[in-house]
């Protein structure tokens, strides 16, 4: 038995869609119960709807109002695990405390390098030879939570931000599924971290 997942997005939603498909194809044993966006214009919402997934927009500006509605929705849907996938809002310490080790995020760099926004641009500017992606538990810092797993991408001299982002995204899709699979197994063995 997998998780009852909620996926939180703000934009394109390619990681979200990839997780939805892996659940639908039984690659994962979890179920995506709902996709939530803080941005009503998030194109990912339509992609979820097309897959028959329930969606919700929570666009409250004030964080306490936002989180009150979010918590209500998570309760209603009996969610026991949250995946952030391009979700561009910072959650409060109180909320994260309630979801400790039950909320993960994906970031397009090998953390702790290039935290925060524009991680791919920063990798190009620093002329690093390798970058990649990281999945980590979410804590109160930005991209500082315990690292679960990472995948590496070689940076070529000819790479620009756009094509490097594409290469990283491919690895993100692989990594997210792999990590959920591992966490499902731990959960089933009663070994939640
Ligand atoms: C990904 O690069 C992810 O690492 C970052 O935001 C982007 C989201 O892409 N946190 P998508 O919305 O999943 O396509």
CSV table of N, CA, C and O in Angstrom, one decimal, residues 5 11 18 27 30 37 39 44 48 58 60 67 85 90 92 95 97 107 131 137 147 155 164 171 187 189:
chain,number,residue,atom,x,y,z
A,5,UNK,N,-1.3,10.7,-1.9
A,5,UNK,CA,-0.5,11.8,-2.2
A,5,UNK,C,-1.2,13.1,-2.5
A,5,UNK,O,-2.3,13.0,-3.2
A,11,UNK,N,3.3,25.8,-11.4
A,11,UNK,CA,3.5,26.2,-12.9
A,11,UNK,C,3.2,25.0,-13.8
A,11,UNK,O,2.1,24.5,-13.9
A,18,UNK,N,4.3,13.3,-14.3
A,18,UNK,CA,5.1,12.1,-14.3
A,18,UNK,C,4.8,11.2,-13.1
A,18,UNK,O,4.7,10.0,-13.2
A,27,UNK,N,3.4,1.7,-11.5
A,27,UNK,CA,4.9,1.7,-11.2
A,27,UNK,C,5.0,2.1,-9.7
A,27,UNK,O,5.9,1.6,-9.0
A,30,UNK,N,1.3,4.3,-4.8
A,30,UNK,CA,0.5,5.4,-4.2
A,30,UNK,C,-0.6,5.9,-5.1
A,30,UNK,O,-0.6,5.5,-6.3
A,37,UNK,N,-2.7,23.9,-6.5
A,37,UNK,CA,-1.8,25.0,-7.0
A,37,UNK,C,-2.2,26.3,-6.2
A,37,UNK,O,-3.3,26.6,-6.0
A,39,UNK,N,-1.4,29.0,-7.7
A,39,UNK,CA,-1.5,29.9,-8.9
A,39,UNK,C,-2.6,29.4,-9.8
A,39,UNK,O,-2.5,28.4,-10.4
A,44,UNK,N,-0.1,23.3,-15.3
A,44,UNK,CA,-0.1,22.0,-14.8
A,44,UNK,C,-1.5,21.5,-14.3
A,44,UNK,O,-1.9,20.3,-14.4
A,48,UNK,N,-3.4,17.9,-15.1
A,48,UNK,CA,-4.0,17.0,-14.1
A,48,UNK,C,-5.4,16.7,-14.3
A,48,UNK,O,-5.9,15.5,-14.3
A,58,UNK,N,-5.6,27.2,-4.4
A,58,UNK,CA,-5.7,28.0,-3.1
A,58,UNK,C,-4.8,29.2,-3.3
A,58,UNK,O,-3.6,29.1,-3.3
A,60,UNK,N,-5.0,32.2,-1.6
A,60,UNK,CA,-4.9,33.2,-0.5
A,60,UNK,C,-3.5,33.8,-0.4
A,60,UNK,O,-2.6,33.0,-0.4
A,67,UNK,N,-2.6,28.3,4.5
A,67,UNK,CA,-2.3,27.0,5.1
A,67,UNK,C,-3.5,26.5,5.8
A,67,UNK,O,-3.7,25.2,5.9
A,85,UNK,N,6.3,20.1,-6.3
A,85,UNK,CA,6.9,19.9,-7.6
A,85,UNK,C,6.8,21.3,-8.3
A,85,UNK,O,5.7,21.5,-8.9
A,90,UNK,N,6.7,29.6,0.2
A,90,UNK,CA,7.3,29.1,1.4
A,90,UNK,C,6.3,28.8,2.4
A,90,UNK,O,5.4,29.6,2.7
A,92,UNK,N,5.1,27.7,6.3
A,92,UNK,CA,5.5,28.1,7.7
A,92,UNK,C,6.1,27.0,8.5
A,92,UNK,O,5.8,25.8,8.2
A,95,UNK,N,3.4,24.6,9.9
A,95,UNK,CA,2.8,23.7,9.0
A,95,UNK,C,3.9,22.6,8.7
A,95,UNK,O,3.5,21.4,8.7
A,97,UNK,N,6.2,21.5,10.6
A,97,UNK,CA,6.3,20.7,11.8
A,97,UNK,C,5.3,19.6,11.8
A,97,UNK,O,5.6,18.4,12.1
A,107,UNK,N,14.6,19.8,-6.4
A,107,UNK,CA,15.4,21.1,-6.7
A,107,UNK,C,16.4,20.8,-7.8
A,107,UNK,O,17.1,19.8,-7.8
A,131,UNK,N,26.2,19.2,-12.6
A,131,UNK,CA,25.1,19.6,-11.7
A,131,UNK,C,24.1,18.5,-11.7
A,131,UNK,O,24.5,17.3,-11.9
A,137,UNK,N,13.8,16.3,2.0
A,137,UNK,CA,12.7,16.7,2.9
A,137,UNK,C,12.6,18.2,3.0
A,137,UNK,O,13.6,18.9,2.9
A,147,UNK,N,18.8,15.6,2.6
A,147,UNK,CA,18.8,15.1,1.2
A,147,UNK,C,18.4,13.6,1.2
A,147,UNK,O,18.9,12.8,2.0
A,155,UNK,N,27.8,18.9,-17.4
A,155,UNK,CA,27.6,20.2,-18.0
A,155,UNK,C,28.7,20.4,-19.1
A,155,UNK,O,29.9,20.3,-18.8
A,164,UNK,N,20.4,22.9,-20.6
A,164,UNK,CA,20.8,22.2,-19.4
A,164,UNK,C,19.6,22.0,-18.5
A,164,UNK,O,19.5,20.9,-17.9
A,171,UNK,N,16.3,14.0,-15.7
A,171,UNK,CA,16.8,13.3,-14.5
A,171,UNK,C,15.8,13.4,-13.3
A,171,UNK,O,15.6,12.5,-12.5
A,187,UNK,N,7.7,2.9,4.1
A,187,UNK,CA,6.4,3.1,4.8
A,187,UNK,C,5.8,1.7,5.0
A,187,UNK,O,5.2,1.4,6.1
A,189,UNK,N,7.2,-1.1,5.3
A,189,UNK,CA,7.9,-1.9,6.3
A,189,UNK,C,7.8,-1.3,7.7
A,189,UNK,O,8.5,-1.7,8.6
